XYZ file of C-alpha atoms in Angstrom:
308
model
C -11.703 82.281 -72.544
C -12.864 84.077 -75.658
C -13.290 82.420 -79.031
C -10.094 84.165 -80.181
C -8.131 82.631 -77.288
C -9.010 79.029 -78.214
C -6.131 77.323 -80.077
C -7.049 76.646 -83.683
C -7.789 73.048 -84.600
C -5.535 71.698 -87.301
C -8.317 69.423 -88.527
C -11.732 68.135 -87.595
C -11.571 64.810 -85.692
C -13.932 62.032 -86.693
C -16.127 60.350 -84.054
C -17.138 57.549 -86.407
C -15.589 54.085 -86.191
C -14.183 53.253 -89.611
C -14.737 49.531 -90.214
C -12.919 49.693 -93.529
C -9.618 51.063 -92.181
C -6.720 48.601 -92.345
C -3.373 49.114 -90.645
C -0.445 48.392 -92.925
C 3.211 48.051 -91.909
C 3.919 51.730 -92.470
C 1.007 52.760 -90.254
C 1.937 50.293 -87.515
C 5.437 51.754 -87.462
C 3.985 55.113 -86.413
C 2.087 53.735 -83.397
C 3.467 54.828 -79.995
C 4.910 52.132 -77.695
C 4.757 53.274 -74.084
C 6.191 50.068 -72.603
C 9.438 50.340 -74.569
C 10.254 53.892 -73.577
C 13.731 54.432 -72.159
C 14.578 53.722 -68.498
C 14.496 57.425 -67.571
C 10.682 57.213 -67.723
C 10.409 54.366 -65.187
C 8.060 55.251 -62.344
C 8.926 54.231 -58.794
C 12.043 52.326 -57.740
C 14.467 51.403 -60.505
C 14.563 47.702 -59.551
C 13.946 44.407 -61.365
C 10.558 42.643 -61.187
C 10.514 38.893 -60.695
C 7.164 38.191 -62.407
C 5.116 40.311 -64.775
C 2.607 38.997 -67.272
C -0.979 37.848 -67.754
C -3.117 35.764 -65.410
C -6.307 33.890 -66.193
C -6.630 33.823 -69.981
C -8.669 30.816 -71.103
C -8.713 28.552 -74.128
C -9.664 24.951 -74.975
C -6.756 22.513 -75.179
C -6.081 18.811 -75.453
C -4.558 17.653 -72.153
C -2.240 14.651 -72.137
C -3.451 11.597 -70.208
C -1.473 8.749 -68.728
C -2.769 6.310 -71.334
C -1.831 8.608 -74.206
C -5.384 9.566 -75.192
C -5.676 13.376 -74.936
C -8.869 14.804 -73.478
C -10.284 18.227 -74.539
C -10.601 20.600 -71.559
C -11.016 24.301 -70.854
C -7.681 25.615 -69.597
C -6.788 28.769 -67.691
C -3.280 30.070 -68.288
C -0.977 32.322 -66.293
C 2.215 33.393 -68.041
C 4.882 35.672 -66.624
C 8.462 36.736 -67.272
C 11.127 38.646 -65.390
C 11.719 42.336 -66.073
C 15.157 43.944 -65.807
C 15.603 47.136 -63.810
C 16.490 49.166 -66.901
C 13.288 48.261 -68.769
C 9.987 50.069 -68.308
C 7.716 47.147 -69.187
C 6.965 44.160 -71.411
C 4.738 43.570 -74.396
C 1.833 42.000 -72.469
C 0.033 40.770 -75.566
C 3.124 38.790 -76.567
C 2.590 36.497 -73.526
C -0.766 35.433 -74.918
C 0.112 35.546 -78.608
C 3.150 33.310 -78.175
C 1.161 30.777 -76.165
C -1.588 30.760 -78.798
C 0.925 29.600 -81.404
C 0.934 26.265 -79.507
C -2.824 26.055 -78.884
C -3.422 23.090 -81.198
C -0.733 20.952 -79.567
C -1.370 18.473 -76.746
C -0.701 20.093 -73.375
C 2.217 18.514 -71.520
C 5.293 19.613 -69.607
C 7.318 19.145 -72.774
C 5.067 21.622 -74.564
C 5.414 24.135 -71.714
C 9.181 23.885 -71.997
C 8.962 24.853 -75.666
C 6.773 27.850 -74.803
C 9.125 28.951 -72.005
C 12.104 28.935 -74.349
C 10.093 31.038 -76.810
C 9.114 33.457 -74.024
C 12.770 34.129 -73.282
C 13.380 34.868 -76.959
C 10.199 36.791 -77.774
C 10.150 38.906 -74.610
C 13.916 39.222 -74.121
C 13.772 38.099 -70.474
C 16.029 36.026 -68.223
C 13.334 33.932 -66.516
C 9.787 32.798 -67.319
C 6.958 30.822 -65.737
C 3.727 29.224 -67.024
C 0.850 27.651 -65.104
C -2.029 25.949 -66.930
C -5.040 25.054 -64.763
C -7.900 22.713 -65.665
C -10.518 20.371 -64.158
C -9.523 16.827 -64.953
C -12.153 14.022 -65.019
C -11.367 10.553 -63.647
C -14.002 7.837 -63.427
C -14.497 6.736 -59.811
C -16.074 3.436 -58.751
C -18.329 3.367 -55.708
C -17.158 1.449 -52.645
C -19.605 -1.473 -52.778
C -22.496 -1.062 -55.221
C -20.580 -1.053 -58.499
C -21.817 2.409 -59.533
C -19.453 4.763 -61.362
C -19.286 8.551 -61.615
C -16.910 11.232 -62.851
C -14.777 12.903 -60.192
C -13.302 16.231 -61.348
C -9.916 17.258 -59.985
C -8.395 20.719 -60.045
C -4.932 20.307 -61.519
C -2.202 22.628 -62.764
C 0.804 21.938 -64.964
C 3.598 24.404 -64.194
C 6.903 25.030 -65.912
C 9.718 27.463 -65.139
C 12.971 28.447 -66.803
C 15.762 30.397 -65.098
C 18.696 32.581 -66.110
C 20.793 29.537 -67.020
C 18.003 27.941 -69.100
C 17.350 25.327 -66.426
C 13.818 23.963 -66.769
C 11.720 22.743 -63.834
C 8.330 21.036 -63.912
C 5.559 20.852 -61.312
C 2.113 19.311 -60.945
C -0.472 20.973 -58.673
C -3.306 18.738 -57.507
C -6.342 19.176 -55.231
C -7.530 16.093 -53.343
C -10.856 16.324 -51.493
C -11.443 13.870 -48.665
C -13.383 13.306 -45.457
C -11.603 13.757 -42.120
C -13.168 12.063 -39.082
C -11.976 13.682 -35.844
C -10.159 11.173 -33.561
C -10.944 13.279 -30.490
C -14.660 13.349 -31.282
C -14.633 9.575 -31.877
C -13.041 8.922 -28.475
C -15.426 11.252 -26.669
C -18.400 9.582 -28.340
C -17.201 6.154 -27.187
C -16.643 7.537 -23.685
C -20.257 8.751 -23.508
C -21.471 5.357 -24.752
C -19.413 3.374 -22.228
C -19.695 5.633 -19.177
C -23.240 6.992 -19.519
C -24.943 4.751 -22.102
C -25.444 7.883 -24.220
C -25.574 7.813 -28.005
C -23.401 10.305 -29.909
C -22.183 10.855 -33.475
C -18.508 11.732 -34.026
C -18.003 14.705 -36.303
C -16.203 14.669 -39.636
C -15.822 17.253 -42.364
C -15.049 17.710 -46.021
C -11.343 18.491 -46.292
C -8.858 19.407 -49.010
C -5.190 18.810 -49.623
C -3.545 21.115 -52.161
C -0.372 19.336 -53.266
C 2.416 20.725 -55.448
C 5.014 18.174 -56.540
C 8.141 18.823 -58.548
C 8.624 16.235 -61.280
C 12.018 14.558 -61.039
C 14.316 15.170 -64.059
C 13.667 12.770 -66.890
C 10.469 11.435 -65.335
C 6.755 11.951 -65.979
C 4.011 12.554 -63.451
C 0.416 12.564 -64.660
C -2.774 13.741 -62.977
C -3.801 10.102 -62.540
C -0.520 9.484 -60.700
C -1.188 12.376 -58.327
C -4.641 11.015 -57.547
C -3.200 7.573 -56.774
C -0.439 9.016 -54.589
C -2.948 11.017 -52.556
C -5.241 8.020 -52.256
C -2.312 5.938 -51.040
C -1.760 8.547 -48.331
C -5.402 8.778 -47.283
C -8.271 6.469 -48.288
C -11.289 8.631 -47.383
C -11.753 10.447 -50.699
C -15.216 11.930 -51.196
C -17.559 9.859 -53.366
C -19.566 10.616 -56.528
C -22.248 7.935 -56.978
C -23.548 6.072 -53.913
C -26.261 3.687 -52.742
C -26.997 2.895 -49.116
C -24.331 0.195 -48.991
C -21.784 2.727 -50.268
C -22.777 5.260 -47.628
C -22.414 2.582 -44.960
C -19.011 1.638 -46.367
C -17.921 5.283 -46.298
C -18.884 5.528 -42.609
C -16.818 2.422 -41.903
C -13.915 3.790 -43.932
C -13.942 7.020 -41.899
C -14.067 5.024 -38.657
C -11.017 3.056 -39.795
C -9.114 6.266 -40.643
C -9.743 8.961 -37.983
C -7.302 11.771 -38.673
C -6.194 15.202 -37.476
C -4.995 17.775 -40.018
C -1.382 17.189 -38.914
C -1.802 13.454 -39.548
C -3.253 14.136 -42.994
C -0.276 16.263 -44.094
C 2.176 13.622 -42.875
C 0.235 10.798 -44.535
C 0.336 12.539 -47.902
C 4.032 13.314 -47.359
C 4.818 9.658 -46.712
C 3.272 8.675 -50.051
C 5.149 11.408 -51.946
C 8.490 10.645 -50.287
C 8.198 7.011 -51.345
C 7.762 7.992 -55.022
C 11.012 8.461 -56.977
C 9.234 10.517 -59.667
C 8.596 13.264 -57.080
C 11.260 15.787 -56.100
C 10.502 18.647 -53.723
C 6.889 19.115 -52.686
C 4.448 21.238 -50.695
C 1.252 20.045 -48.993
C -1.429 22.381 -47.658
C -4.155 20.465 -45.817
C -7.342 22.209 -44.733
C -10.099 20.652 -42.628
C -13.316 22.664 -42.840
C -14.394 22.034 -39.271
C -17.987 21.048 -38.511
C -17.379 21.645 -34.782
C -15.870 25.124 -35.202
C -16.610 28.134 -37.366
C -12.961 28.153 -38.476
C -10.766 25.714 -40.389
C -7.818 23.655 -39.206
C -4.784 23.900 -41.510
C -1.363 22.317 -41.867
C 1.479 23.118 -44.264
C 4.296 20.646 -44.873
C 7.171 21.187 -47.296
C 10.037 18.967 -48.401
C 13.185 20.175 -50.139
C 14.789 23.569 -50.756
C 12.301 24.657 -53.445
C 9.581 25.251 -50.851
C 11.799 25.657 -47.761
C 10.876 29.310 -47.149
C 7.106 28.693 -47.079
C-alpha cells in the first residue's frame, strides 16, 4: 500500500499515561458499555444463566463469634447473580463494589442477607448468592498434658436469595480427623493371636466437608459446627502434644475404628439430632495409607441436596 492509500489520521494519538486526567460525569457518560448492549448482540444460545459473578476476591473482615466478640480474619468472597436470557451481561465490578460498602460491618448471615437484597436491586437480578470463606481459629486442649494450641478450621458462610425474596443460610465446615481402619485392626489381632506376630493397624488423616442449612430463625456458629462434628466422631487431629497425648490419641483411635461409610453416618446422626440444622450434605474422604487412592462417602439429607 502506498503512502497515498493510507487513510489519513484525524489526530495524533498520545502514548503517554496522563496522571493528571480526571474523569468527570460528562466524560463517564461517553464511555462504551459492552455488557449492556441489546439482546441482539448476545453470543451463543439465548438462554438464562443461573450464576454469573466474581469468585475469590479477598478482604479483611470482622467475623462474628459465638460469644459475641468478633475476630479479624482474611476473607475470600464469591458473589454471583442470575442473568436473564434477554440480557448480554452484568456489571461485574458492581458485585465487588456493593459488597465493599459493608466491609466495616461484622460478618454474619444477617449481614449477607442485607448484601443479597442490595445485589437484587443494584444488579437488577432475580436471584443472588454469596459465599465468604475464612480460616477460623479455635483453641484446642490436648488430651492429657494440659497443653493448648490453635486449631484453624476452613469455614464458609453462605447466603442465597431467590425470585420470591426467600433467604436461605448455610454454614460450610471442614473437620479433619484420624480414621483407624477396622479391617486392619482385626487382621493385626489375628496375626497376634494365630501366629504371635506383631503388626500395626493403619490409620490415616481424613476430612469431612459438611454443609448445613441453618434452620429459619436460628443461629449456627463455627464453634457449633466443630462441636457437632466432634460429637459425631472423637478422633480429631491434635495441635500440641506430649508423649502422654500421643498415647491417648492411639487409644482414642483404637476405641473408634471407622470406615468412611461409618464416618458419614456418624456425622449425620449428630446433625439430625440438632434442631438448628435443616438440610445438610456430608462429604467424607479418607486419605488411605494402605492404598494410593482415597476412600470417599457422600451423604445428603433433605431436598436441598437431594440431587447430589
